[in-house]
C-alpha positions as a LaTeX table, in Angstrom:
\begin{tabular}{lrrr}
\hline
Residue & $x$ (\AA) & $y$ (\AA) & $z$ (\AA) \\
\hline
Unk1 & 0.00 & $-0.05$ & $-0.01$ \\
Unk2 & 2.88 & 2.29 & 0.65 \\
Unk3 & 4.14 & 1.92 & $-2.88$ \\
Unk4 & 0.68 & 2.65 & $-4.30$ \\
Unk5 & 0.35 & 5.75 & $-2.09$ \\
Unk6 & 3.78 & 6.80 & $-3.10$ \\
Unk7 & 2.90 & 6.40 & $-6.79$ \\
Unk8 & $-0.27$ & 8.34 & $-6.25$ \\
Unk9 & 1.54 & 11.16 & $-4.51$ \\
Unk10 & 4.18 & 11.20 & $-7.16$ \\
Unk11 & 1.36 & 11.43 & $-9.93$ \\
Unk12 & $-0.18$ & 14.34 & $-7.83$ \\
Unk13 & 3.26 & 16.11 & $-7.69$ \\
Unk14 & 3.71 & 15.59 & $-11.44$ \\
Unk15 & 0.28 & 16.94 & $-12.20$ \\
Unk16 & 0.95 & 19.96 & $-9.86$ \\
Unk17 & 4.23 & 20.67 & $-11.71$ \\
Unk18 & 2.48 & 20.40 & $-15.07$ \\
Unk19 & $-0.24$ & 22.79 & $-13.83$ \\
Unk20 & 2.35 & 25.36 & $-12.60$ \\
Unk21 & 3.95 & 25.18 & $-15.97$ \\
Unk22 & 0.62 & 25.80 & $-17.62$ \\
Unk23 & $-0.14$ & 28.66 & $-15.20$ \\
Unk24 & 3.28 & 30.23 & $-15.85$ \\
Unk25 & 2.80 & 30.06 & $-19.65$ \\
Unk26 & $-0.63$ & 31.62 & $-19.23$ \\
Unk27 & 0.82 & 34.54 & $-17.12$ \\
Unk28 & 3.62 & 35.06 & $-19.70$ \\
Unk29 & 1.21 & 35.05 & $-22.48$ \\
Unk30 & $-1.11$ & 37.56 & $-20.59$ \\
Unk31 & 1.91 & 39.77 & $-19.87$ \\
Unk32 & 2.96 & 39.70 & $-23.51$ \\
Unk33 & $-0.57$ & 40.56 & $-24.57$ \\
Unk34 & $-0.81$ & 43.55 & $-22.16$ \\
Unk35 & 2.58 & 44.90 & $-23.41$ \\
Unk36 & 1.37 & 44.32 & $-27.02$ \\
Unk37 & $-1.88$ & 46.17 & $-26.27$ \\
Unk38 & $-0.10$ & 49.06 & $-24.58$ \\
Unk39 & 2.21 & 49.34 & $-27.49$ \\
Unk40 & $-0.53$ & 49.24 & $-30.07$ \\
Unk41 & $-2.55$ & 51.87 & $-27.93$ \\
Unk42 & 0.63 & 54.22 & $-27.78$ \\
Unk43 & 0.99 & 54.00 & $-31.56$ \\
Unk44 & $-2.80$ & 54.87 & $-32.01$ \\
Unk45 & $-2.30$ & 57.72 & $-29.61$ \\
Unk46 & 0.67 & 59.06 & $-31.51$ \\
Unk47 & $-1.19$ & 58.69 & $-34.84$ \\
Unk48 & $-4.17$ & 60.56 & $-33.38$ \\
Unk49 & $-2.00$ & 63.23 & $-31.89$ \\
Unk50 & $-0.15$ & 63.76 & $-35.24$ \\
Unk51 & $-3.43$ & 63.92 & $-37.16$ \\
Unk52 & $-5.01$ & 66.47 & $-34.79$ \\
Unk53 & $-1.67$ & 68.54 & $-34.87$ \\
Unk54 & $-1.74$ & 68.57 & $-38.66$ \\
Unk55 & $-5.31$ & 69.53 & $-38.58$ \\
Unk56 & $-4.64$ & 72.37 & $-36.16$ \\
Unk57 & $-1.77$ & 73.66 & $-38.32$ \\
Unk58 & $-4.16$ & 73.66 & $-41.36$ \\
Unk59 & $-6.73$ & 75.49 & $-39.46$ \\
Unk60 & $-4.22$ & 77.94 & $-38.04$ \\
Unk61 & $-2.70$ & 78.63 & $-41.45$ \\
Unk62 & $-6.16$ & 79.16 & $-43.08$ \\
Unk63 & $-7.35$ & 81.57 & $-40.41$ \\
Unk64 & $-3.93$ & 83.37 & $-39.87$ \\
Unk65 & $-3.81$ & 84.25 & $-43.57$ \\
Unk66 & $-7.14$ & 86.08 & $-43.16$ \\
Unk67 & $-5.83$ & 87.92 & $-40.20$ \\
Unk68 & $-2.82$ & 89.02 & $-42.17$ \\
Unk69 & $-4.93$ & 90.28 & $-44.92$ \\
Unk70 & $-7.12$ & 92.28 & $-42.66$ \\
Unk71 & $-4.09$ & 93.76 & $-40.90$ \\
Unk72 & $-2.66$ & 94.87 & $-44.34$ \\
Unk73 & $-5.93$ & 96.41 & $-45.21$ \\
Unk74 & $-6.12$ & 98.12 & $-41.93$ \\
Unk75 & $-2.62$ & 99.42 & $-42.35$ \\
Unk76 & $-3.33$ & 100.62 & $-45.82$ \\
Unk77 & $-6.48$ & 102.48 & $-44.59$ \\
Unk78 & $-4.54$ & 104.01 & $-41.69$ \\
Unk79 & $-1.80$ & 105.27 & $-44.18$ \\
Unk80 & $-4.42$ & 106.73 & $-46.52$ \\
Unk81 & $-6.06$ & 108.55 & $-43.61$ \\
Unk82 & $-2.75$ & 109.78 & $-42.40$ \\
Unk83 & $-1.95$ & 110.98 & $-45.90$ \\
Unk84 & $-5.22$ & 112.82 & $-46.21$ \\
Unk85 & $-4.83$ & 114.39 & $-42.80$ \\
Unk86 & $-1.36$ & 115.58 & $-43.80$ \\
Unk87 & $-2.79$ & 116.94 & $-47.05$ \\
Unk88 & $-5.48$ & 118.83 & $-45.15$ \\
Unk89 & $-2.93$ & 120.12 & $-42.72$ \\
Unk90 & $-0.76$ & 121.34 & $-45.63$ \\
Unk91 & $-3.73$ & 122.91 & $-47.38$ \\
Unk92 & $-4.74$ & 124.69 & $-44.17$ \\
Unk93 & $-1.17$ & 126.03 & $-43.74$ \\
Unk94 & $-1.20$ & 127.20 & $-47.32$ \\
Unk95 & $-4.53$ & 128.98 & $-46.80$ \\
Unk96 & $-3.10$ & 130.71 & $-43.58$ \\
Unk97 & $-0.06$ & 131.68 & $-45.59$ \\
Unk98 & $-2.10$ & 133.08 & $-48.44$ \\
Unk99 & $-4.24$ & 134.92 & $-45.92$ \\
Unk100 & $-1.24$ & 136.41 & $-44.15$ \\
Unk101 & 0.25 & 137.48 & $-47.57$ \\
Unk102 & $-3.17$ & 139.09 & $-48.44$ \\
Unk103 & $-3.26$ & 140.96 & $-45.13$ \\
Unk104 & 0.32 & 142.12 & $-45.63$ \\
Unk105 & $-0.40$ & 143.39 & $-49.11$ \\
Unk106 & $-3.77$ & 145.00 & $-48.41$ \\
Unk107 & $-3.03$ & 146.48 & $-45.04$ \\
Unk108 & $-0.40$ & 149.11 & $-45.08$ \\
Unk109 & 2.16 & 149.35 & $-42.21$ \\
Unk110 & 1.71 & 145.94 & $-40.78$ \\
\hline
\end{tabular}
């Protein structure tokens, strides 16, 4: 009976070792799958980030060019208004000079 018990115990120990090997392989497989999933997720995140970055750059380029055009138009209008004001100032000074000359010619002794 002792030999039969010993053989039964040995069979159980062998089965336990085999079960441990199976469990270890399952853990390794799971660990590998988790690493692969993380790697794949990281790649997808990078692709999404790049796509959104490109989209933002296109959006920014489209809308910045409109702002530049508006700024140029505003600068041109401001320059035109400054020129107009300068012209009016020059015309006013010319009128004042003409009036002074007219007064000097028409009024004796001044």
